[in-house]
């Protein structure tokens, strides 16, 4: 099979004929429409074979019942896997909330932004704006292009709480389960044995290998480490990127080119760099459609290949600056050049610099080994892997150490692409080595089931995983003493518990003059660079108009009782110049440490 056409569905668009048998849209793979309607379809027997016995009406009815029963069982398994994904992701998110691992960066920022959408305002976040010195009223649309977040605004009309985002992200991740199962069916659509042996097919006519591939793919997706990491870390815009990417890929495999283009357009609203993924998808789609003789698919692919990067360039070059985003604020590629133009000139003159930067430091190599090795390098066997190249390049060429570990949300952007590419490779390998695949499927199912049990024991059964440390619990108790509507500078850890009822920013090295300040003086907290810096911050406030009203387990609550000048106090104004975060030296030293 030609590599570039891997995993294109062998079924033609609905209503067309394939080998003299019409296939019903949405039915079990490989089941003729006649059988779904209650009849039975038989292929003409070879000349050397005895004539087949006529199919009785009773047999046809039994076959139809079997098809319906198999379809019902398949849907039930799909529902169970979807529910599993939702419950696991939701439990991880709520566990992190209970243990106070969800912080102002990023849950508090997204909570403030979506709450603004719910009040029909631009998405603004005082936590983001004040800490990074953006001018008052700065919209997060000038920071990242994420208009898809507005779709969550109605949820705040039902429950005005940051935890609604935890639920929403779990639901969006879970929505990918049935899509992944359809992708697996596309990839193994031609995998069923062409025989009438009873052990070759499920009771309803669907080949066992297709059924197993769909179920195993759904399970692997549902318990995939990128989704679990994202759920553990709280909400992020990747929540939309995951299902949008899956739907774009699945519709492409199904030859539903218009729908694929629509999902590609929606994917561009999840984050500004998703246009590069859309461009790579369009290139792969155009080549596959050309090989298959689908003119409409080829035209759609070419349009996406050109339109995706163009949208990305327009958003970064025009829209973000128009919304107040500072030029070059997120340029993290100083090793290549001071700006995109300088980087391009440098790379054209010395192309080997790309490899040099990509492997320095070596933790970048470890990141690639982990991302691809956890899927046994299978994604490399499919052209769909090209969609992951822009996202991987952004990380390995970056100077920002936050991009190198594999414990943040960045890997979830890759998960739909890598899993789809792995399924395509497996589908091709099965066609070449079916016996080997059968052994692999049994082993894989056993390992995935064992992983599910181990995951439950490790993450959810341990009581300590659901309990916040004493210093963080004391912060939550102190937050209850702060009145509604007050201005607050809060420890990053407790900020999300105040966003719904106060005007909160995170406490940092610069005093902001808030009515209340809640901070730890034992144990370093973001964004302070040392514990001593936190302690000096509290001491300065106590000497300049603040009174300590509460203290426990290393946490202090201060109230401003006198309006006297505070040394170093600064509140961002209209002429504020945004500043970038200083990354601590220990970040990026390991794949698994924040």
Coordinates of C-alpha atoms in Angstrom, one line a residue:
X1 CA 0.0 0.0 0.0
X2 CA 1.3 3.5 -0.8
X3 CA 2.4 5.1 2.4
X4 CA 0.8 8.5 1.7
X5 CA -2.6 6.8 1.4
X6 CA -2.5 5.0 4.6
X7 CA -5.8 4.6 6.4
X8 CA -8.0 6.3 3.9
X9 CA -11.4 4.6 4.4
X10 CA -12.0 2.0 1.7
X11 CA -15.7 2.9 1.7
X12 CA -16.8 5.5 -0.9
X13 CA -19.0 8.4 0.0
X14 CA -22.5 7.4 1.0
X15 CA -24.7 6.2 -1.9
X16 CA -21.8 5.0 -4.1
X17 CA -21.2 1.3 -4.9
X18 CA -18.1 -0.7 -3.9
X19 CA -17.6 -4.0 -5.5
X20 CA -21.3 -4.3 -6.3
X21 CA -22.3 -4.0 -2.6
X22 CA -23.7 -0.9 -1.1
X23 CA -22.5 0.0 2.4
X24 CA -24.8 1.8 4.8
X25 CA -23.4 5.0 6.4
X26 CA -22.8 4.7 10.1
X27 CA -23.1 0.9 10.3
X28 CA -20.7 -1.8 11.3
X29 CA -17.7 -1.9 9.1
X30 CA -17.8 -4.4 6.3
X31 CA -21.6 -5.1 6.7
X32 CA -23.5 -4.9 3.5
X33 CA -26.6 -2.7 3.5
X34 CA -28.7 -5.7 2.5
X35 CA -27.8 -7.5 5.7
X36 CA -28.6 -4.4 7.8
X37 CA -32.0 -4.3 6.2
X38 CA -32.7 -7.8 7.2
X39 CA -31.5 -9.7 4.1
X40 CA -28.3 -11.5 3.5
X41 CA -25.6 -10.7 0.9
X42 CA -23.4 -13.5 -0.4
X43 CA -20.4 -13.1 -2.8
X44 CA -20.5 -15.3 -6.0
X45 CA -18.7 -18.6 -5.3
X46 CA -15.6 -19.4 -7.3
X47 CA -16.1 -21.8 -10.2
X48 CA -14.2 -24.6 -8.4
X49 CA -16.3 -24.3 -5.2
X50 CA -19.7 -25.9 -4.7
X51 CA -22.7 -23.7 -5.0
X52 CA -23.7 -22.0 -1.8
X53 CA -26.8 -23.1 -0.1
X54 CA -29.7 -20.7 -0.4
X55 CA -30.2 -18.3 2.5
X56 CA -33.6 -18.8 4.1
X57 CA -35.7 -16.0 5.4
X58 CA -35.2 -17.3 8.9
X59 CA -31.4 -17.1 8.4
X60 CA -31.7 -13.6 7.0
X61 CA -33.7 -12.4 10.0
X62 CA -31.2 -14.0 12.4
X63 CA -28.4 -12.2 10.6
X64 CA -30.2 -8.9 10.9
X65 CA -30.8 -9.4 14.6
X66 CA -27.2 -10.2 15.0
X67 CA -26.2 -7.0 13.3
X68 CA -28.5 -4.9 15.4
X69 CA -27.3 -6.7 18.6
X70 CA -23.7 -6.1 17.7
X71 CA -24.4 -2.4 17.0
X72 CA -26.1 -2.0 20.4
X73 CA -23.2 -3.7 22.2
X74 CA -20.7 -1.5 20.3
X75 CA -22.6 1.6 21.3
X76 CA -22.6 0.4 24.9
X77 CA -18.9 -0.1 24.9
X78 CA -18.4 3.3 23.4
X79 CA -20.6 4.9 26.1
X80 CA -18.7 3.1 28.8
X81 CA -15.3 4.2 27.5
X82 CA -16.6 7.8 27.1
X83 CA -17.9 7.8 30.7
X84 CA -14.6 6.3 31.8
X85 CA -12.6 9.2 30.2
X86 CA -15.0 11.8 31.6
X87 CA -14.8 10.4 35.2
X88 CA -11.1 9.9 35.2
X89 CA -10.4 13.4 33.9
X90 CA -13.0 15.0 36.1
X91 CA -11.7 13.1 39.1
X92 CA -8.2 14.2 38.5
X93 CA -9.3 17.8 38.1
X94 CA -11.4 17.8 41.2
X95 CA -8.6 16.0 43.1
X96 CA -6.2 18.8 42.2
X97 CA -8.8 21.4 43.3
X98 CA -9.3 19.7 46.6
X99 CA -5.6 19.3 47.1
X100 CA -5.1 23.0 46.0
X101 CA -2.8 22.2 43.1
X102 CA -4.9 24.4 40.8
X103 CA -3.6 27.9 40.9
X104 CA -4.1 31.4 39.6
X105 CA -1.8 30.5 36.7
X106 CA -3.7 29.1 34.7
X107 CA -7.1 28.2 36.2
X108 CA -7.6 31.7 37.7
X109 CA -6.8 33.4 34.5
X110 CA -9.2 31.3 32.4
X111 CA -11.9 31.6 35.0
X112 CA -11.7 35.4 34.9
X113 CA -11.7 35.4 31.1
X114 CA -14.7 33.1 30.6
X115 CA -16.6 34.9 33.3
X116 CA -16.1 38.1 31.4
X117 CA -17.5 36.4 28.3
X118 CA -20.5 35.3 30.4
X119 CA -21.1 39.0 31.1
X120 CA -20.8 39.8 27.4
X121 CA -17.4 41.5 27.8
X122 CA -14.0 40.9 26.2
X123 CA -12.0 38.3 28.1
X124 CA -10.0 40.1 30.7
X125 CA -7.9 38.7 33.5
X126 CA -6.6 41.0 36.3
X127 CA -4.4 38.1 37.4
X128 CA -2.6 38.0 34.0
X129 CA -2.7 41.7 33.3
X130 CA -1.4 43.1 36.7
X131 CA 1.4 40.5 37.1
X132 CA 2.7 41.0 33.6
X133 CA 2.1 44.7 33.7
X134 CA -0.4 44.9 30.8
X135 CA -2.4 48.1 30.6
X136 CA -5.8 48.2 32.3
X137 CA -8.5 46.5 30.4
X138 CA -6.2 44.5 28.2
X139 CA -8.0 41.6 26.5
X140 CA -6.6 38.1 26.6
X141 CA -7.4 38.0 22.8
X142 CA -4.3 40.2 22.5
X143 CA -2.3 37.5 24.4
X144 CA -3.5 34.3 22.7
X145 CA -6.1 33.8 20.0
X146 CA -8.6 31.7 21.8
X147 CA -12.2 32.8 20.8
X148 CA -13.4 29.2 21.3
X149 CA -13.4 29.9 25.0
X150 CA -16.5 32.0 24.5
X151 CA -18.4 28.7 23.9
X152 CA -18.1 28.0 27.6
X153 CA -19.7 31.3 28.8
X154 CA -23.3 29.8 29.1
X155 CA -21.9 27.4 31.7
X156 CA -21.3 30.3 34.1
X157 CA -25.0 31.2 33.9
X158 CA -25.6 27.8 35.6
X159 CA -22.7 27.7 38.0
X160 CA -20.5 30.7 38.6
X161 CA -17.5 28.8 39.8
X162 CA -14.0 27.9 38.5
X163 CA -14.7 24.2 38.8
X164 CA -17.2 24.5 35.9
X165 CA -14.1 24.7 33.7
X166 CA -12.8 21.4 35.2
X167 CA -16.1 19.8 34.2
X168 CA -16.1 21.3 30.8
X169 CA -12.6 20.1 30.0
X170 CA -13.4 16.6 31.1
X171 CA -16.4 16.6 28.9
X172 CA -14.5 17.9 25.9
X173 CA -11.8 15.3 26.3
X174 CA -14.4 12.6 26.7
X175 CA -16.1 13.7 23.5
X176 CA -13.1 12.5 21.7
X177 CA -13.6 8.8 22.6
X178 CA -16.3 8.0 20.0
X179 CA -14.3 9.9 17.4
X180 CA -11.2 7.9 18.1
X181 CA -13.2 4.7 17.8
X182 CA -14.4 5.8 14.4
X183 CA -10.9 6.6 13.4
X184 CA -9.8 3.1 14.4
X185 CA -12.6 1.6 12.3
X186 CA -11.5 3.7 9.3
X187 CA -7.9 2.4 9.8
X188 CA -9.0 -1.2 10.1
X189 CA -11.9 -1.1 7.7
X190 CA -10.2 -3.5 5.3
X191 CA -8.7 -5.6 8.1
X192 CA -11.4 -8.3 8.4
X193 CA -10.5 -11.7 7.1
X194 CA -12.2 -12.4 3.8
X195 CA -13.6 -15.7 5.0
X196 CA -16.8 -17.1 6.4
X197 CA -15.1 -18.8 9.4
X198 CA -17.2 -18.1 12.4
X199 CA -14.2 -17.1 14.6
X200 CA -13.2 -14.3 12.1
X201 CA -16.1 -12.0 12.9
X202 CA -18.1 -10.7 15.7
X203 CA -21.8 -12.0 16.0
X204 CA -23.1 -9.0 14.0
X205 CA -20.7 -9.4 11.1
X206 CA -18.1 -6.8 12.2
X207 CA -14.6 -8.3 12.1
X208 CA -13.2 -9.0 15.5
X209 CA -10.0 -7.2 14.7
X210 CA -12.0 -4.0 13.9
X211 CA -14.0 -4.3 17.1
X212 CA -10.9 -4.9 19.2
X213 CA -9.1 -2.0 17.5
X214 CA -11.9 0.4 18.2
X215 CA -12.3 -0.6 21.8
X216 CA -8.5 -0.6 22.5
X217 CA -8.0 2.7 20.8
X218 CA -10.8 4.2 22.8
X219 CA -9.3 2.9 26.0
X220 CA -5.8 4.1 25.2
X221 CA -7.1 7.5 24.3
X222 CA -9.2 7.8 27.5
X223 CA -6.3 6.9 29.7
X224 CA -3.7 8.7 27.7
X225 CA -1.0 10.4 29.8
X226 CA -1.4 13.8 27.9
X227 CA -5.1 14.0 28.9
X228 CA -4.3 13.0 32.4
X229 CA -1.6 15.6 32.7
X230 CA -3.8 18.3 31.4
X231 CA -6.6 17.3 33.8
X232 CA -4.2 17.2 36.7
X233 CA -3.0 20.7 35.9
X234 CA -6.4 22.3 35.5
X235 CA -8.1 23.9 32.6
X236 CA -6.4 25.1 29.4
X237 CA -7.4 26.0 25.9
X238 CA -6.1 22.6 24.8
X239 CA -9.5 21.4 25.9
X240 CA -10.9 22.6 22.6
X241 CA -7.9 21.7 20.5
X242 CA -8.2 18.0 21.3
X243 CA -11.8 17.3 20.0
X244 CA -11.5 19.7 17.1
X245 CA -8.3 18.0 15.9
X246 CA -9.9 14.6 16.2
X247 CA -13.0 15.6 14.3
X248 CA -11.0 17.2 11.6
X249 CA -8.9 14.0 11.1
X250 CA -11.8 11.6 11.3
X251 CA -13.9 13.6 8.7
X252 CA -10.9 13.6 6.4
X253 CA -10.5 9.8 6.7
X254 CA -14.3 9.5 6.0
X255 CA -13.9 11.6 2.8
X256 CA -16.3 14.1 4.2
X257 CA -14.3 17.0 3.0
X258 CA -16.6 19.9 3.7
X259 CA -17.0 18.8 7.4
X260 CA -13.3 18.3 7.7
X261 CA -12.8 21.9 6.5
X262 CA -15.3 23.2 9.0
X263 CA -13.6 21.5 11.9
X264 CA -10.2 22.8 10.6
X265 CA -11.6 26.3 10.7
X266 CA -12.8 25.8 14.3
X267 CA -9.4 24.4 15.3
X268 CA -7.9 27.7 14.3
X269 CA -10.0 29.4 17.0
X270 CA -8.4 27.2 19.8
X271 CA -5.0 28.8 19.6
X272 CA -3.1 31.0 17.2
X273 CA -0.6 28.3 16.1
X274 CA -3.2 25.7 15.2
X275 CA -3.2 27.2 11.7
X276 CA 0.1 25.4 11.1
X277 CA -1.5 22.1 12.0
X278 CA -4.4 22.8 9.6
X279 CA -1.9 23.6 6.9
X280 CA -0.1 20.3 7.4
X281 CA -3.4 18.5 7.4
X282 CA -4.4 20.1 4.2
X283 CA -1.2 18.9 2.5
X284 CA -1.7 15.3 3.6
X285 CA -5.4 15.5 2.7
X286 CA -4.6 16.9 -0.8
X287 CA -2.1 14.1 -1.6
X288 CA -4.4 11.3 -0.3
X289 CA -7.4 12.7 -2.2
X290 CA -5.3 13.0 -5.4
X291 CA -4.2 9.4 -5.1
X292 CA -7.8 8.3 -4.5
X293 CA -9.0 10.4 -7.5
X294 CA -11.2 12.7 -5.3
X295 CA -11.1 16.1 -7.0
X296 CA -13.1 17.8 -4.2
X297 CA -10.8 16.4 -1.5
X298 CA -7.8 17.6 -3.4
X299 CA -9.2 21.1 -3.8
X300 CA -10.2 21.1 -0.1
X301 CA -6.7 20.0 0.9
X302 CA -5.0 22.6 -1.2
X303 CA -7.2 25.3 0.3
X304 CA -6.4 24.2 3.9
X305 CA -2.7 23.9 3.1
X306 CA -2.6 27.5 2.0
X307 CA -5.3 28.9 4.3
X308 CA -4.1 27.4 7.6
X309 CA -0.7 29.1 7.6
X310 CA -2.2 32.3 6.2
X311 CA -4.7 32.5 9.2
X312 CA -1.8 31.8 11.6
X313 CA 0.2 34.7 10.0
X314 CA -2.7 37.1 10.1
X315 CA -3.6 36.3 13.7
X316 CA 0.0 36.7 14.9
X317 CA 1.0 39.6 12.7
X318 CA -2.2 41.6 12.7
X319 CA -5.0 40.5 15.1
X320 CA -2.9 40.1 18.3
X321 CA -1.2 43.5 17.9
X322 CA -4.6 45.1 17.0
X323 CA -5.9 43.8 20.4
X324 CA -3.0 45.3 22.2
X325 CA -0.5 42.4 22.2
X326 CA 3.1 43.6 22.3
X327 CA 5.1 42.7 19.3
X328 CA 7.5 39.8 19.9
X329 CA 6.2 39.2 23.4
X330 CA 6.2 35.4 23.0
X331 CA 9.3 35.2 20.8
X332 CA 11.3 32.4 22.5
X333 CA 13.8 31.6 19.8
X334 CA 16.7 33.8 20.5
X335 CA 19.1 31.0 19.7
X336 CA 17.9 31.4 16.1
X337 CA 17.6 35.1 15.9
X338 CA 16.2 38.2 17.6
X339 CA 13.0 38.1 15.6
X340 CA 11.4 36.0 12.8
X341 CA 13.2 37.7 10.0
X342 CA 16.6 37.4 11.7
X343 CA 15.9 33.7 12.5
X344 CA 15.0 33.0 8.9
X345 CA 18.2 34.6 7.6
X346 CA 20.3 32.7 10.2
X347 CA 18.7 29.3 9.3
X348 CA 19.0 29.9 5.6
X349 CA 22.7 30.7 6.0
X350 CA 23.4 28.0 8.6
X351 CA 20.7 25.3 8.4
X352 CA 22.6 23.0 10.8
X353 CA 21.8 25.5 13.6
X354 CA 18.3 23.9 13.7
X355 CA 19.7 20.6 14.7
X356 CA 22.1 22.1 17.2
X357 CA 19.3 24.1 18.9
X358 CA 16.9 21.1 18.8
X359 CA 19.3 18.9 20.9
X360 CA 20.6 21.5 23.3
X361 CA 20.0 20.8 26.2
X362 CA 19.7 17.1 26.0
X363 CA 16.4 17.2 27.9
X364 CA 14.8 18.1 24.5
X365 CA 16.0 14.8 23.1
X366 CA 14.5 13.1 26.1
X367 CA 11.2 14.9 25.5
X368 CA 11.0 13.6 21.9
X369 CA 12.0 10.1 23.0
X370 CA 9.2 10.1 25.6
X371 CA 6.5 11.5 23.3
X372 CA 7.2 9.0 20.5
X373 CA 8.5 6.1 22.6
X374 CA 5.3 5.8 24.6
X375 CA 3.6 4.9 21.4
X376 CA 6.4 2.6 20.3
X377 CA 7.4 5.0 17.5
X378 CA 4.3 4.0 15.6
X379 CA 3.3 7.6 14.6
X380 CA 6.4 7.8 12.5
X381 CA 4.9 5.3 10.1
X382 CA 2.1 7.6 9.0
X383 CA 2.0 10.8 7.0
X384 CA -0.4 12.2 9.6
X385 CA 2.7 12.6 11.8
X386 CA 3.5 15.7 9.7
X387 CA 0.8 17.5 11.6
X388 CA 2.8 17.2 14.8
X389 CA 6.0 18.6 13.3
X390 CA 5.1 22.3 13.8
X391 CA 4.1 21.7 17.4
X392 CA 7.2 19.7 18.2
X393 CA 9.4 22.3 16.4
X394 CA 8.0 25.0 18.5
X395 CA 9.1 23.2 21.6
X396 CA 12.5 21.8 20.7
X397 CA 13.6 25.1 19.1
X398 CA 12.4 27.2 22.1
X399 CA 14.6 28.8 24.6
X400 CA 11.8 28.7 27.2
X401 CA 12.4 25.8 29.6
X402 CA 8.7 25.5 30.3
X403 CA 8.3 24.0 26.9
X404 CA 10.6 21.0 27.5
X405 CA 9.1 18.9 30.3
X406 CA 6.3 16.4 29.5
X407 CA 4.2 17.1 32.6
X408 CA 2.4 20.2 31.3
X409 CA -0.6 20.6 28.9
X410 CA 1.5 21.0 25.8
X411 CA 1.5 17.2 25.0
X412 CA -2.3 17.2 24.8
X413 CA -2.1 19.2 21.6
X414 CA -0.1 16.4 20.1
X415 CA -2.2 13.5 21.5
X416 CA -5.0 13.4 18.8
X417 CA -2.4 13.6 16.0
X418 CA 0.0 11.0 17.4
X419 CA -2.7 8.5 18.3
X420 CA -4.3 8.8 14.9
X421 CA -1.0 8.3 13.2
X422 CA -0.3 5.3 15.3
X423 CA -3.7 3.7 14.4
X424 CA -3.0 4.3 10.7
X425 CA 0.4 2.6 11.0
X426 CA -1.2 -0.3 12.9
X427 CA -3.9 -0.7 10.3
X428 CA -1.3 -0.9 7.6
X429 CA 0.8 -3.4 9.6
X430 CA -2.2 -5.6 10.2
X431 CA -2.8 -5.8 6.5
X432 CA 0.8 -7.0 6.0
X433 CA 1.1 -9.2 9.2
X434 CA -2.4 -10.1 10.5
X435 CA -1.2 -12.9 12.8
X436 CA 1.3 -10.7 14.5
X437 CA -1.3 -8.1 15.0
X438 CA -3.7 -10.5 16.7
X439 CA -1.1 -11.4 19.2
X440 CA -0.3 -7.7 19.7
X441 CA -4.0 -6.9 20.2
X442 CA -4.4 -9.4 23.0
X443 CA -1.3 -8.2 24.8
X444 CA -2.2 -4.6 24.3
X445 CA -5.7 -5.1 25.7
X446 CA -4.2 -6.9 28.8
X447 CA -1.7 -4.1 29.4
X448 CA -4.2 -1.4 28.9
X449 CA -6.6 -3.0 31.4
X450 CA -3.8 -3.4 33.9
X451 CA -2.9 0.2 33.4
X452 CA -6.4 1.3 34.1
X453 CA -6.5 -0.6 37.4
X454 CA -3.1 0.7 38.4
X455 CA -4.1 4.2 37.5
X456 CA -7.2 4.0 39.8
X457 CA -5.1 2.6 42.7
X458 CA -2.4 5.2 42.4
X459 CA -4.4 8.3 41.6
X460 CA -7.7 7.9 43.4
X461 CA -7.4 5.4 46.2
X462 CA -4.7 7.1 48.1
X463 CA -6.3 9.4 50.7
X464 CA -3.3 11.8 50.7
X465 CA -3.9 12.6 47.1
X466 CA -7.2 14.3 48.0
X467 CA -5.9 16.3 51.0
X468 CA -4.1 19.6 50.7
X469 CA -1.0 20.2 52.7
X470 CA -1.5 22.2 56.0
X471 CA -0.1 25.4 54.6
X472 CA -2.4 25.3 51.6
X473 CA -5.5 24.4 53.8
X474 CA -4.7 27.4 56.0
X475 CA -4.7 29.7 52.9
X476 CA -8.2 28.4 52.0
X477 CA -9.4 29.0 55.5
X478 CA -8.0 32.5 55.5
X479 CA -9.6 33.3 52.1
X480 CA -13.1 32.8 53.8
X481 CA -12.4 35.8 56.0
X482 CA -12.0 38.2 53.1
X483 CA -15.2 40.0 52.3
X484 CA -16.9 39.9 48.9
X485 CA -15.9 42.6 46.4
X486 CA -12.6 43.4 48.1
X487 CA -9.4 43.9 46.3
X488 CA -6.9 41.1 47.1
X489 CA -3.3 40.2 46.4
X490 CA -3.4 36.4 47.0
X491 CA -0.9 33.6 47.0
X492 CA -1.0 31.9 43.5
X493 CA -2.3 28.7 45.2
X494 CA -5.4 30.2 46.6
X495 CA -6.3 32.8 43.9
X496 CA -8.8 30.6 42.1
X497 CA -10.9 30.4 45.3
X498 CA -11.3 34.1 45.2
X499 CA -12.0 34.9 41.6
X500 CA -15.7 34.5 41.8
X501 CA -16.3 37.0 44.5
X502 CA -13.4 39.4 44.8
X503 CA -11.1 41.5 42.6
X504 CA -8.0 39.3 43.0
X505 CA -4.5 39.4 41.5
X506 CA -1.6 37.2 42.5
X507 CA 0.9 38.4 45.1
X508 CA 4.3 39.0 43.5
X509 CA 7.4 41.0 44.3
X510 CA 5.7 44.3 43.5
X511 CA 3.1 45.7 46.0
X512 CA -0.2 46.7 44.4
X513 CA -1.9 48.4 47.3
X514 CA -4.8 45.9 47.6
X515 CA -7.2 46.0 50.7
X516 CA -6.1 42.5 51.6
X517 CA -2.9 40.4 51.1
X518 CA -2.9 36.7 51.7
X519 CA 0.5 35.0 51.4
X520 CA 2.7 32.2 52.7
X521 CA 5.9 32.9 54.6
X522 CA 7.0 29.3 54.8
X523 CA 7.5 27.5 51.5
X524 CA 8.3 29.3 48.2
X525 CA 5.4 30.1 45.9
X526 CA 5.1 31.3 42.3
X527 CA 6.2 33.8 41.1
X528 CA 8.7 34.6 44.0
X529 CA 12.2 33.5 43.4
X530 CA 13.0 32.7 47.0
X531 CA 11.3 32.3 50.4
X532 CA 13.3 35.3 51.7
X533 CA 11.7 37.5 49.0
X534 CA 8.2 36.5 50.3
X535 CA 9.1 37.2 53.9
X536 CA 10.6 40.7 52.9
X537 CA 7.4 41.4 51.0
X538 CA 5.3 40.8 54.2
X539 CA 7.7 42.8 56.4
X540 CA 7.5 45.8 54.1
X541 CA 3.7 45.8 54.1
X542 CA 3.6 45.5 57.9
X543 CA 5.8 48.6 58.2
X544 CA 3.6 50.6 55.7
X545 CA 0.0 50.5 56.6
X546 CA -0.9 46.8 56.9
X547 CA -2.0 44.9 60.0
X548 CA -1.8 41.2 60.4
X549 CA -5.3 39.8 61.2
X550 CA -4.7 36.1 60.9
X551 CA -1.8 33.6 60.9
X552 CA -1.6 29.8 60.8
X553 CA 0.7 27.1 59.4
X554 CA 3.0 29.6 57.7
X555 CA 0.2 31.6 56.1
X556 CA -0.6 35.2 56.9
X557 CA -3.5 37.5 56.1
X558 CA -2.9 41.2 56.1
X559 CA -5.4 44.1 56.0
X560 CA -4.6 47.6 54.9
X561 CA -5.6 49.8 57.8
X562 CA -3.6 53.0 56.9
X563 CA -3.2 54.6 53.5
X564 CA 0.5 55.4 53.6
X565 CA 2.9 55.2 50.7
X566 CA 4.3 51.7 50.1
X567 CA 7.9 51.4 48.8
X568 CA 8.0 50.0 45.3
X569 CA 4.2 50.0 44.9
X570 CA 3.1 50.0 41.2
X571 CA -0.2 49.5 39.5
X572 CA -0.1 49.1 35.7
X573 CA -1.4 52.2 33.8
X574 CA -2.2 53.0 30.2
X575 CA 1.4 53.4 29.3
X576 CA 2.6 50.2 31.0
X577 CA 5.2 48.0 29.2
X578 CA 4.4 44.3 29.6
X579 CA 7.2 42.2 31.1
X580 CA 7.9 38.6 30.6
X581 CA 8.1 36.0 33.3
X582 CA 11.6 35.2 34.7
X583 CA 11.9 31.4 34.6
X584 CA 13.5 29.9 37.7
X585 CA 16.8 28.1 37.0
X586 CA 15.5 24.7 38.0
X587 CA 12.7 24.6 35.4
X588 CA 13.4 22.4 32.4
X589 CA 16.1 20.5 34.1
X590 CA 14.0 17.3 34.1
X591 CA 11.2 15.9 32.0
X592 CA 9.0 15.2 35.0
X593 CA 9.6 18.2 37.3
X594 CA 7.9 21.6 37.2

